[in-house]
Amino acid sequence: MKLDLNDPKLLLLHKGNVTPQLIELIIEALEQSVTDLESERKIKMKLTNVFIEAFQNVGNHSVKSPLLPSADIVMVISMDNYYKITTQNLIEKSQSERLTEKLEKINSYSQDELRDIYKRSLVEEEFSDKGTAGLGFIDIARKSGHRLLFKVHPFNDQFDFFTFEARVFKDPALYSASNRGKMKISSK
């Protein structure tokens, strides 16, 4: 997909370091864009929630080094049938396999299983070394109702690029639990 910065379908594009202060500012801007664009309340809530989780994942888990330029990218694009939230950031190569396994496992769960895992994780309050409970991707899968798209690309000997995409469909009928995993979504 060719990116045109003047395209009205491009709702948000950020390239650079993601900080907690920036997250707050961008969330406010996105909420206004979504309010202007989307009339369906449930879709607005899903889009905002998925975006917040994806943006926070970049802020919390991307490699921060004064020796590397920031590779953090966050985009929200309005496609014909869905909103596409795409992120890209550097991760430590040692984390790539674990992250891939985690996302593949999340993609294998039904909506009911995702809900149960989410609730159980909240009760058990297990936190990662970054101070998060690791629920972001599970919550994105729950809210989007569909498989998470991702790819890991080599960057150098220490780091990989992690590209992630979630889709929030504009038609509420696509969110039934029976649709999860059945809809074929290509990575194109």
CSV table of C-alpha atoms in Angstrom, one decimal:
chain,number,residue,atom,x,y,z
A,1,MET,CA,0.0,0.0,0.0
A,2,LYS,CA,1.4,3.4,-1.0
A,3,LEU,CA,1.1,6.0,1.7
A,4,ASP,CA,-0.1,9.4,0.8
A,5,LEU,CA,0.3,11.8,3.7
A,6,ASN,CA,-2.6,14.0,2.3
A,7,ASP,CA,-5.0,11.0,2.0
A,8,PRO,CA,-8.1,11.7,4.2
A,9,LYS,CA,-8.1,7.9,5.0
A,10,LEU,CA,-4.9,8.4,7.0
A,11,LEU,CA,-6.2,9.4,10.4
A,12,LEU,CA,-3.0,9.3,12.3
A,13,LEU,CA,0.7,8.9,11.6
A,14,HIS,CA,3.5,9.1,14.2
A,15,LYS,CA,7.1,8.4,13.7
A,16,GLY,CA,9.5,8.8,16.6
A,17,ASN,CA,9.8,7.9,20.2
A,18,VAL,CA,6.6,7.1,22.1
A,19,THR,CA,6.5,8.7,25.6
A,20,PRO,CA,3.7,8.6,28.2
A,21,GLN,CA,3.0,12.3,27.6
A,22,LEU,CA,2.8,11.8,23.8
A,23,ILE,CA,0.4,8.9,24.3
A,24,GLU,CA,-2.0,11.2,26.2
A,25,LEU,CA,-1.9,13.9,23.4
A,26,ILE,CA,-2.3,11.4,20.6
A,27,ILE,CA,-5.2,9.6,22.2
A,28,GLU,CA,-7.0,12.9,22.5
A,29,ALA,CA,-6.4,13.7,18.9
A,30,LEU,CA,-7.5,10.3,17.7
A,31,GLU,CA,-10.6,10.4,19.9
A,32,GLN,CA,-11.6,13.6,18.1
A,33,SER,CA,-10.9,12.2,14.7
A,34,VAL,CA,-12.9,9.0,15.4
A,35,THR,CA,-15.8,11.1,16.8
A,36,ASP,CA,-15.9,13.1,13.6
A,37,LEU,CA,-15.7,10.0,11.4
A,38,GLU,CA,-17.5,7.2,13.1
A,39,SER,CA,-21.1,7.4,14.3
A,40,GLU,CA,-21.4,3.9,15.8
A,41,ARG,CA,-20.5,4.2,19.5
A,42,LYS,CA,-19.3,0.6,20.0
A,43,ILE,CA,-17.0,0.8,17.0
A,44,LYS,CA,-15.6,4.1,18.3
A,45,MET,CA,-14.9,2.5,21.7
A,46,LYS,CA,-13.3,-0.6,20.1
A,47,LEU,CA,-11.1,1.5,17.8
A,48,THR,CA,-10.0,3.8,20.7
A,49,ASN,CA,-9.2,0.8,23.0
A,50,VAL,CA,-7.3,-1.1,20.3
A,51,PHE,CA,-5.3,2.0,19.4
A,52,ILE,CA,-4.4,2.8,23.0
A,53,GLU,CA,-3.2,-0.8,23.7
A,54,ALA,CA,-1.2,-0.9,20.5
A,55,PHE,CA,0.3,2.5,21.1
A,56,GLN,CA,1.2,1.7,24.7
A,57,ASN,CA,2.8,-1.6,23.5
A,58,VAL,CA,5.2,0.5,21.3
A,59,GLY,CA,5.9,2.9,24.2
A,60,ASN,CA,6.5,0.2,26.7
A,61,HIS,CA,8.3,-2.4,24.7
A,62,SER,CA,10.3,-0.8,21.9
A,63,VAL,CA,14.1,-0.6,22.2
A,64,LYS,CA,15.3,2.8,23.4
A,65,SER,CA,18.9,3.6,22.6
A,66,PRO,CA,20.8,6.9,22.0
A,67,LEU,CA,22.8,4.9,19.4
A,68,LEU,CA,19.8,4.1,17.3
A,69,PRO,CA,17.3,6.4,15.6
A,70,SER,CA,13.8,5.7,16.7
A,71,ALA,CA,12.0,3.2,14.5
A,72,ASP,CA,8.7,3.6,16.3
A,73,ILE,CA,5.8,4.1,13.8
A,74,VAL,CA,2.1,4.2,14.6
A,75,MET,CA,-0.6,4.6,11.9
A,76,VAL,CA,-4.4,4.5,11.9
A,77,ILE,CA,-5.9,4.2,8.4
A,78,SER,CA,-9.6,4.1,7.5
A,79,MET,CA,-10.1,1.4,5.0
A,80,ASP,CA,-13.4,0.6,3.2
A,81,ASN,CA,-14.6,-2.0,5.7
A,82,TYR,CA,-12.3,-1.6,8.7
A,83,TYR,CA,-9.8,0.7,10.5
A,84,LYS,CA,-6.3,-0.5,10.3
A,85,ILE,CA,-4.0,0.1,13.3
A,86,THR,CA,-0.4,-0.6,12.4
A,87,THR,CA,2.7,-0.3,14.6
A,88,GLN,CA,6.4,-0.9,14.0
A,89,ASN,CA,9.2,-0.8,16.5
A,90,LEU,CA,12.5,-2.4,17.3
A,91,ILE,CA,12.6,-5.3,19.7
A,92,GLU,CA,15.5,-7.3,21.1
A,93,LYS,CA,16.2,-10.3,18.9
A,94,SER,CA,16.1,-12.4,22.0
A,95,GLN,CA,12.4,-11.5,22.5
A,96,SER,CA,11.3,-12.2,18.9
A,97,GLU,CA,10.6,-15.9,19.3
A,98,ARG,CA,8.8,-15.5,22.6
A,99,LEU,CA,6.6,-12.7,21.2
A,100,THR,CA,5.8,-14.7,18.0
A,101,GLU,CA,4.8,-17.7,20.1
A,102,LYS,CA,2.6,-15.5,22.3
A,103,LEU,CA,0.8,-13.9,19.4
A,104,GLU,CA,0.3,-17.3,17.6
A,105,LYS,CA,-1.2,-18.7,20.9
A,106,ILE,CA,-3.5,-15.6,21.2
A,107,ASN,CA,-4.6,-16.1,17.6
A,108,SER,CA,-5.5,-19.8,18.4
A,109,TYR,CA,-8.0,-18.8,21.2
A,110,SER,CA,-11.7,-18.4,20.9
A,111,GLN,CA,-13.4,-15.2,22.1
A,112,ASP,CA,-14.6,-17.1,25.2
A,113,GLU,CA,-11.0,-18.4,25.9
A,114,LEU,CA,-9.6,-14.9,25.5
A,115,ARG,CA,-12.2,-13.5,28.0
A,116,ASP,CA,-11.3,-16.2,30.5
A,117,ILE,CA,-7.6,-15.7,30.2
A,118,TYR,CA,-8.0,-11.9,30.5
A,119,LYS,CA,-10.0,-12.2,33.7
A,120,ARG,CA,-7.7,-14.8,35.2
A,121,SER,CA,-4.6,-12.6,34.4
A,122,LEU,CA,-6.3,-9.7,36.1
A,123,VAL,CA,-6.9,-11.7,39.3
A,124,GLU,CA,-3.4,-13.2,39.3
A,125,GLU,CA,-1.8,-9.8,38.7
A,126,GLU,CA,1.4,-11.2,37.1
A,127,PHE,CA,3.5,-8.3,35.9
A,128,SER,CA,6.4,-8.4,33.4
A,129,ASP,CA,9.8,-6.8,33.9
A,130,LYS,CA,8.3,-3.7,32.2
A,131,GLY,CA,5.7,-3.3,34.9
A,132,THR,CA,2.8,-4.5,32.6
A,133,ALA,CA,0.5,-7.5,33.1
A,134,GLY,CA,1.0,-8.5,29.4
A,135,LEU,CA,-2.7,-8.1,28.7
A,136,GLY,CA,-2.4,-5.7,25.8
A,137,PHE,CA,-2.4,-8.1,22.9
A,138,ILE,CA,-5.1,-10.2,24.6
A,139,ASP,CA,-7.3,-7.1,25.0
A,140,ILE,CA,-6.6,-6.1,21.3
A,141,ALA,CA,-7.7,-9.6,20.2
A,142,ARG,CA,-10.8,-9.4,22.3
A,143,LYS,CA,-11.8,-6.0,21.1
A,144,SER,CA,-11.0,-6.5,17.5
A,145,GLY,CA,-12.7,-9.9,17.4
A,146,HIS,CA,-10.2,-11.1,14.8
A,147,ARG,CA,-6.7,-12.5,14.4
A,148,LEU,CA,-3.7,-10.3,15.1
A,149,LEU,CA,-1.4,-9.8,12.1
A,150,PHE,CA,2.3,-9.5,12.8
A,151,LYS,CA,5.8,-10.0,11.3
A,152,VAL,CA,9.3,-10.0,12.6
A,153,HIS,CA,12.0,-8.7,10.2
A,154,PRO,CA,15.7,-8.8,11.0
A,155,PHE,CA,17.4,-5.4,11.6
A,156,ASN,CA,20.9,-6.3,12.8
A,157,ASP,CA,22.6,-8.9,15.1
A,158,GLN,CA,20.9,-7.5,18.2
A,159,PHE,CA,17.5,-6.2,17.1
A,160,ASP,CA,14.5,-7.1,14.9
A,161,PHE,CA,11.7,-4.9,13.5
A,162,PHE,CA,8.3,-5.9,14.9
A,163,THR,CA,5.4,-5.0,12.6
A,164,PHE,CA,1.9,-5.4,14.1
A,165,GLU,CA,-1.5,-4.8,12.7
A,166,ALA,CA,-5.0,-5.0,14.2
A,167,ARG,CA,-8.2,-4.3,12.4
A,168,VAL,CA,-11.4,-2.9,13.8
A,169,PHE,CA,-14.2,-3.6,11.5
A,170,LYS,CA,-16.8,-1.0,10.7
A,171,ASP,CA,-19.7,-3.4,10.6
A,172,PRO,CA,-20.8,-4.5,14.1
A,173,ALA,CA,-22.1,-7.8,12.7
A,174,LEU,CA,-18.5,-8.9,12.2
A,175,TYR,CA,-17.9,-9.0,16.0
A,176,SER,CA,-19.8,-12.1,16.8
A,177,ALA,CA,-17.8,-14.7,18.7
A,178,SER,CA,-18.4,-17.3,15.9
A,179,ASN,CA,-16.5,-15.1,13.4
A,180,ARG,CA,-13.2,-15.1,15.3
A,181,GLY,CA,-10.5,-16.9,13.4
A,182,LYS,CA,-12.9,-17.9,10.5
A,183,MET,CA,-12.5,-14.7,8.5
A,184,LYS,CA,-9.5,-15.0,6.2
A,185,ILE,CA,-7.3,-11.9,6.6
A,186,SER,CA,-4.4,-11.6,4.3
A,187,SER,CA,-1.3,-9.7,5.4
A,188,LYS,CA,-1.4,-7.6,2.2
